[in-house]
Coordinates of C-alpha atoms in Angstrom, one line a residue:
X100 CA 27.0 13.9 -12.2
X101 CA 25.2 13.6 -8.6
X102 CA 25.4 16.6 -6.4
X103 CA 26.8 14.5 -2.8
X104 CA 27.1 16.1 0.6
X105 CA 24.0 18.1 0.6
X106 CA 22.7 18.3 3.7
X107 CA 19.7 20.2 5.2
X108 CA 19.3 24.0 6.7
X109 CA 16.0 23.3 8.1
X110 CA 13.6 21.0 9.3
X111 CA 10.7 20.2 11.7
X112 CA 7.4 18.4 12.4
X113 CA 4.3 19.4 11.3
X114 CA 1.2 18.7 12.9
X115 CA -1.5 17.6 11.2
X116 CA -4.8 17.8 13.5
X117 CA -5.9 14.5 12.9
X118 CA -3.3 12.2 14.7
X119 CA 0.0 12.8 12.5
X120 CA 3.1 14.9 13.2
X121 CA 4.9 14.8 9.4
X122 CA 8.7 15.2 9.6
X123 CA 10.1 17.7 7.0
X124 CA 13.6 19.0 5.9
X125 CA 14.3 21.4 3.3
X126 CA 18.0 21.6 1.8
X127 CA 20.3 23.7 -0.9
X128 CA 19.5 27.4 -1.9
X129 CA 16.8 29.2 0.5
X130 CA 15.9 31.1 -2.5
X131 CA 15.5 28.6 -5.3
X132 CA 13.6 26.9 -7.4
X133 CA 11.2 24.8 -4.9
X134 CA 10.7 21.5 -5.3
X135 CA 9.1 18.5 -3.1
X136 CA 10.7 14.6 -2.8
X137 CA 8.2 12.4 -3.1
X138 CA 9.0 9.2 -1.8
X139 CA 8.2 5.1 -3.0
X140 CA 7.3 2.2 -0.9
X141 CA 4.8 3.3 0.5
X142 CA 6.8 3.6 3.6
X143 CA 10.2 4.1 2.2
X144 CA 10.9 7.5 4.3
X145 CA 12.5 10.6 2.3
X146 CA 16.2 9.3 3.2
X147 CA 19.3 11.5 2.4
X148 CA 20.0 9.6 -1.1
X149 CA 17.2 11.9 -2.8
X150 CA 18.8 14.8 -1.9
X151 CA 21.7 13.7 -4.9
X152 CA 19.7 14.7 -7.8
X153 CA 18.9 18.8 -7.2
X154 CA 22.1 21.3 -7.8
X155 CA 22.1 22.9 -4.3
X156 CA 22.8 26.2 -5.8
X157 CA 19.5 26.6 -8.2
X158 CA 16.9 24.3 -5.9
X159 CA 15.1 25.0 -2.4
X160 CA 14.5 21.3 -2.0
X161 CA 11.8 19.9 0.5
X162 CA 11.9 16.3 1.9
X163 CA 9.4 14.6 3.7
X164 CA 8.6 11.4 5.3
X165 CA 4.8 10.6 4.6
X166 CA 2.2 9.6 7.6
X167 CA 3.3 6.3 9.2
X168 CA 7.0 6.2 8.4
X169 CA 10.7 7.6 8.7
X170 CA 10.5 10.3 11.1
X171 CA 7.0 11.0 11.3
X172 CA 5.0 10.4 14.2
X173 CA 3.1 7.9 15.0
X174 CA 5.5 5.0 13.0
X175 CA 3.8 1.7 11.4
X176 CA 6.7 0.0 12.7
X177 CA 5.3 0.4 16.1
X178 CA 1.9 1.6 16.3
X179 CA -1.1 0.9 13.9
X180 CA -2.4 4.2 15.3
X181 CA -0.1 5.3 12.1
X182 CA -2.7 3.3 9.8
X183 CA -5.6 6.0 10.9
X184 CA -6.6 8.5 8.8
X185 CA -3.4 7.6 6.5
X186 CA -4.9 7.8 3.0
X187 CA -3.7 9.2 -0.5
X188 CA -5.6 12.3 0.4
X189 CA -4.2 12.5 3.4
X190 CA -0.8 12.6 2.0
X191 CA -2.0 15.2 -0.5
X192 CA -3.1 17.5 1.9
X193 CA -0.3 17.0 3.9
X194 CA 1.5 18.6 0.8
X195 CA -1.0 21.4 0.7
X196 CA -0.6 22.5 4.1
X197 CA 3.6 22.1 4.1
X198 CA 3.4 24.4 0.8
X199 CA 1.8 26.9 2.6
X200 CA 3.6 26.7 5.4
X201 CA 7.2 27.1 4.2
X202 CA 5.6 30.2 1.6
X203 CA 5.7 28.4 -1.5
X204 CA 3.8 29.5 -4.2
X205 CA 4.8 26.5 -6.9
X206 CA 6.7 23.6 -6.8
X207 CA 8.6 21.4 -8.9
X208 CA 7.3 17.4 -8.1
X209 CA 9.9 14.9 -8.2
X210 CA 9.4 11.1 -7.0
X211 CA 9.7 7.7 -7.7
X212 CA 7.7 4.1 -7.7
X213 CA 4.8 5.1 -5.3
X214 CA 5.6 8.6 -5.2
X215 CA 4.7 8.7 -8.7
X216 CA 1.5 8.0 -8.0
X217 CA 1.2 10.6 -5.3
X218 CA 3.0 13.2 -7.7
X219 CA 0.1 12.7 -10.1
X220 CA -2.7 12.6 -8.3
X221 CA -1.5 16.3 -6.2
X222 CA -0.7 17.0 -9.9
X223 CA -4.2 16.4 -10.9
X224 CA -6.1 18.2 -7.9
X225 CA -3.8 21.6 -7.4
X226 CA -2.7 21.8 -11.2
X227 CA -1.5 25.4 -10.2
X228 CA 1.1 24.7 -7.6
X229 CA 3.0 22.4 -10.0
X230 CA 5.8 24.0 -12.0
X231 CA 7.1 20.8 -13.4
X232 CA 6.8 16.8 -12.6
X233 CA 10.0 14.8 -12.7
X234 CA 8.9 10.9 -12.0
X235 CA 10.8 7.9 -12.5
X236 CA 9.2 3.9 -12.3
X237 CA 5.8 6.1 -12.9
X238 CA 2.4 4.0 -12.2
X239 CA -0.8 4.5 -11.1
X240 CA -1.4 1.9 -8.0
X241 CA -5.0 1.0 -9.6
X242 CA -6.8 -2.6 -9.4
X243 CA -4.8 -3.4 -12.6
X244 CA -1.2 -2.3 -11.1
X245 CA -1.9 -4.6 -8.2
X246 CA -2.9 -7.6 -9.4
X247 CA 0.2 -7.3 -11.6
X248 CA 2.2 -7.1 -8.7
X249 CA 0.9 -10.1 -7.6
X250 CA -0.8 -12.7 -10.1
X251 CA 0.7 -11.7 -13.1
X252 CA 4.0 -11.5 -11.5
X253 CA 3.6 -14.8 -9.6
X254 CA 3.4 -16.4 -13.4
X255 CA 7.2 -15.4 -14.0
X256 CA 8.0 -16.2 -10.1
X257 CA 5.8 -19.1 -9.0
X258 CA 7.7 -20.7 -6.2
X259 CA 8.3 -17.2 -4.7
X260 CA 4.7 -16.6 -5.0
X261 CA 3.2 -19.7 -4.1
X262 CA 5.3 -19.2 -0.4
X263 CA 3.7 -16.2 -0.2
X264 CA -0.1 -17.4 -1.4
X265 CA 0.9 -20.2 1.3
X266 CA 0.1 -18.1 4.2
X267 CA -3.3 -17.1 3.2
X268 CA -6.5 -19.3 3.3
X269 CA -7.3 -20.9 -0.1
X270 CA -10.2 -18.9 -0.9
X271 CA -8.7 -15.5 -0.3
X272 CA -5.9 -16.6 -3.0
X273 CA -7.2 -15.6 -6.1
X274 CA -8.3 -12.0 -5.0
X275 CA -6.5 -9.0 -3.0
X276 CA -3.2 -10.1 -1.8
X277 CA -2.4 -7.3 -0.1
X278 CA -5.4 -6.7 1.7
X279 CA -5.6 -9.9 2.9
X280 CA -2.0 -10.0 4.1
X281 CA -2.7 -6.6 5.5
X282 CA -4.7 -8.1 8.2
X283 CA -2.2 -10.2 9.3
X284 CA 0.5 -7.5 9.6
X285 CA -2.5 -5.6 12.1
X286 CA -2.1 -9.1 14.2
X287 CA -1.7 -8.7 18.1
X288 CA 0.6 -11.5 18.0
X289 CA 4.3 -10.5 17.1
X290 CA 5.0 -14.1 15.4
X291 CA 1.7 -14.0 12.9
X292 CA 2.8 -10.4 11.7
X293 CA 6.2 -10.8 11.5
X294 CA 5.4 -13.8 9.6
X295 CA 3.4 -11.8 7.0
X296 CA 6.2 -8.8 7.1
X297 CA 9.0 -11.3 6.0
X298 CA 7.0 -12.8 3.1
X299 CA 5.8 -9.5 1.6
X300 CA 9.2 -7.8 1.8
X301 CA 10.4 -11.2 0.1
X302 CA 8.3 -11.1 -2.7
X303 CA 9.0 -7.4 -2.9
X304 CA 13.2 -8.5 -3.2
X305 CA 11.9 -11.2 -5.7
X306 CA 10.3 -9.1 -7.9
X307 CA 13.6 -6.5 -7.6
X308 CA 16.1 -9.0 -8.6
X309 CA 15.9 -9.7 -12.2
X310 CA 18.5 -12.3 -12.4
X311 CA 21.1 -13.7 -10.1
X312 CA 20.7 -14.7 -6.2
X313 CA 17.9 -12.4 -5.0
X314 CA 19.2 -9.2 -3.5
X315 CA 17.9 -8.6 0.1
X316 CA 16.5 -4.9 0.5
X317 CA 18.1 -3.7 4.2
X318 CA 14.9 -3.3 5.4
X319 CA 14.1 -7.2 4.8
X320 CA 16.6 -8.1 7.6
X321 CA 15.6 -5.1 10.1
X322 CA 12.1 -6.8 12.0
X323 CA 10.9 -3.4 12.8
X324 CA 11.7 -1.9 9.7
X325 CA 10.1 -4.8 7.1
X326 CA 7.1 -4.8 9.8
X327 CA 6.3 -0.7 9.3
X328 CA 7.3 -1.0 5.6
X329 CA 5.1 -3.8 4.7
X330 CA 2.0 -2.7 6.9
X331 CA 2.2 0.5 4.6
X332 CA 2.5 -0.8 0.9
X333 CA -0.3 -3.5 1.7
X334 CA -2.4 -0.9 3.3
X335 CA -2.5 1.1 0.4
X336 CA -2.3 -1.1 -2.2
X337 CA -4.5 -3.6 -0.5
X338 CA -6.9 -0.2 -1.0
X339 CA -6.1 0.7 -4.5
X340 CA -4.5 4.1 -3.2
X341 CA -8.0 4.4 -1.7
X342 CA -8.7 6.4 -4.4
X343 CA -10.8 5.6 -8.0
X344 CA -8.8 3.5 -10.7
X345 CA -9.5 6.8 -12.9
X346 CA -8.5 9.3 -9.9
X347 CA -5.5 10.4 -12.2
X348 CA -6.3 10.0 -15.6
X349 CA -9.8 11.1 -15.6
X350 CA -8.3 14.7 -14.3
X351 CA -4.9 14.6 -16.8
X352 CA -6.9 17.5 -18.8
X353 CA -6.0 19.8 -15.8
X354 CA -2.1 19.3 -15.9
X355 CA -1.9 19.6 -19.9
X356 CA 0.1 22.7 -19.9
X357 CA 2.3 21.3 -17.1
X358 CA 6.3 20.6 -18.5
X359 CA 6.8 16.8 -17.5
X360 CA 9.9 13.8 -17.7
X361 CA 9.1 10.5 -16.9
X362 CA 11.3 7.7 -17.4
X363 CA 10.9 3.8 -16.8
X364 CA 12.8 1.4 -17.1
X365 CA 11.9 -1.3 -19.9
X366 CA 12.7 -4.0 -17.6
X367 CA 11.0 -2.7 -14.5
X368 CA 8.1 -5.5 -13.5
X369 CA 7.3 -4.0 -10.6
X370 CA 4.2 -2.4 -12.6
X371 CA 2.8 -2.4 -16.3
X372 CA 4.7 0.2 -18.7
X373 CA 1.4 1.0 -20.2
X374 CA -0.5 3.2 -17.6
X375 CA 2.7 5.5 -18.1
X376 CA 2.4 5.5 -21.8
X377 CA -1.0 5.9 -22.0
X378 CA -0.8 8.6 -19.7
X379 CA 2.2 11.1 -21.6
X380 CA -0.1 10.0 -24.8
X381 CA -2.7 12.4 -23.2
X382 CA 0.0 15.0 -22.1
X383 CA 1.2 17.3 -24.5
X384 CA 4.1 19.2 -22.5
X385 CA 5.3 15.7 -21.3
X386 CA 8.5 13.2 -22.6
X387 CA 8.5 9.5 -21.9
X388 CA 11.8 7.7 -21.7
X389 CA 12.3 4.7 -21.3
X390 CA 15.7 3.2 -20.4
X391 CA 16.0 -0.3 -21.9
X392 CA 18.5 -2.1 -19.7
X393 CA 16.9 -0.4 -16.4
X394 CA 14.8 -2.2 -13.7
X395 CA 12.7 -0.7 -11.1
X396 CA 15.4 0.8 -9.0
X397 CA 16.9 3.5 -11.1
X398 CA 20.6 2.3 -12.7
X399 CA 23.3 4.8 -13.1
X400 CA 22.7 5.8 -16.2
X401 CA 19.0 6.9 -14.9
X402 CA 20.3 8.3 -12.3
X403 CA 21.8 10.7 -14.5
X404 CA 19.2 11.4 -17.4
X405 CA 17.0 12.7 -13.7
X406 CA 19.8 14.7 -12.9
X407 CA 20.1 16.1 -16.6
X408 CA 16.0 16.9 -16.8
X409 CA 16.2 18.2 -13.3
X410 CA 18.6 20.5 -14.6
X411 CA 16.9 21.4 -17.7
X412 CA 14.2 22.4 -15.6
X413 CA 16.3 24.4 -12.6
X414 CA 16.0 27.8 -14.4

């Protein structure tokens, strides 16, 4: 069971002192158990379908939409002032400073996809203001997650990902996809980026779509939305998260009394299984579970098995 029609009490911009105002909202019971959305993409924007996974009666729930998208000011759909000073440690301080803000002591983590990464790696540097992590299609966004994204994926998909190769020179083919595509997305000219914005976000539907017609994401038909969305993930993953490939799991020592539930799905190719097994391996306090029939997108039953540890861990 989801918890629907939860909506928020609060909310406001915070200013960061560096370029950013970071749109926040916080929902359910003002004196419950905190806990912090983390959102994918990058660039996805804390929308009001993560707010159906917290009982409203035993969570203080804070959303927020990270540097660049959703509400948060300056937006990449507009304005690549939105790109500056717009790193993973960025976002993590972000978190810091919203924590303190709102008089938070410690906070339950819960994200998805890319958020997962962000989860961990705040995990990792303030082990003492996590309670608990709930993340869900968990990776790592290192070298390795990347160029499974791309190459190894464009082995199973090698039309799609020849038309999307296509628009870069020959030589830049083999290596960074993203970061080359990146630069096209920063282009002055509306056509050349649009151009670039359509192909990743078509990729990105490919690589969603396990079987059947693919399924368009909104945002793929939206040309300011796909434009913000995919200047975002290739900005960061053209960077590797602009952060070490052993960031996370040369810290995980510090969150090894931390209760965690992650869950994949077997069939998510979005990103390698492994980093997330190899990681709960290392983490004594943490369960893995993996959902067979799932993709990257979390299914109904998913849905539910987050609802059912969030639970667990409300108190």
């Amino acid at each position: 069971m989801t918890y629907q029609g939860v909506e928020p009490y609060d909310s406001g911009r915070m200013t960061t002192g560096d370029g950013h105002e970071v749109y926040w909202e916080v929902c359910g019971n003002p004196v419950g158990k905190p806990a912090v959305v983390l959102h994918g993409g990058p660039g996805s924007g804390a929308t009001a379908w993560w707010r159906q996974f917290f009982d409203p009666s035993r969570y203080r729930v804070v959303l927020f939409d990270q540097r660049g998208c959703g509400r948060s000011k300056p937006n990449a759909c507009d304005d690549l002032a939105a790109l500056e000073n717009n790193t993973t440690a960025h976002l993590v301080a972000d978190m810091e400073r919203l924590r303190r803000q709102l008089g938070i002591e410690q906070w339950l983590l819960f994200g998805g996809s890319w958020g997962s990464t962000l989860g961990l790696t705040y995990a990792v540097h303030h082990p003492d203001r996590v309670s608990e992590l709930v993340l869900w299609a968990v990776g790592t966004t290192r070298s390795s997650d990347v160029r499974w994204l791309t190459h190894t994926m464009g082995e199973v998909y090698p039309e799609e990902f020849d038309d999307l190769v296509g628009l870069l020179p020959p030589s830049a083919r083999g290596g960074n996809i993203p970061a080359v595509l990146h630069a096209q997305l920063r282009s002055p000219d509306p056509a050349v980026a649009d151009r670039a914005a359509r192909a990743w976000c078509a990729w990105e539907d490919r690589i969603a779509t396990l079987s059947g017609p693919v399924r368009e994401h909104p945002r793929s038909a939206d040309p300011r939305l796909r434009l913000g969305f995919a200047r975002l993930v290739t900005h960061y993953f053209g960077s590797h998260a602009f952060q070490a490939d052993d960031e996370i799991t040369s810290r995980l020592g510090r969150i090894a009394h931390v209760p965690a539930y992650f869950l994949r799905g077997r069939l998510d190719i979005a990103s390698p299984l492994r980093p997330a097994y190899e990681i709960v391996r290392r983490l004594p306090n943490a369960t893995l579970d993996v959902v067979e029939a799932d993709a990257h997108g979390p299914g109904d039953d998913s849905v539910e098995r987050l609802v059912a540890a969030l639970d667990r861990f409300s108190g």
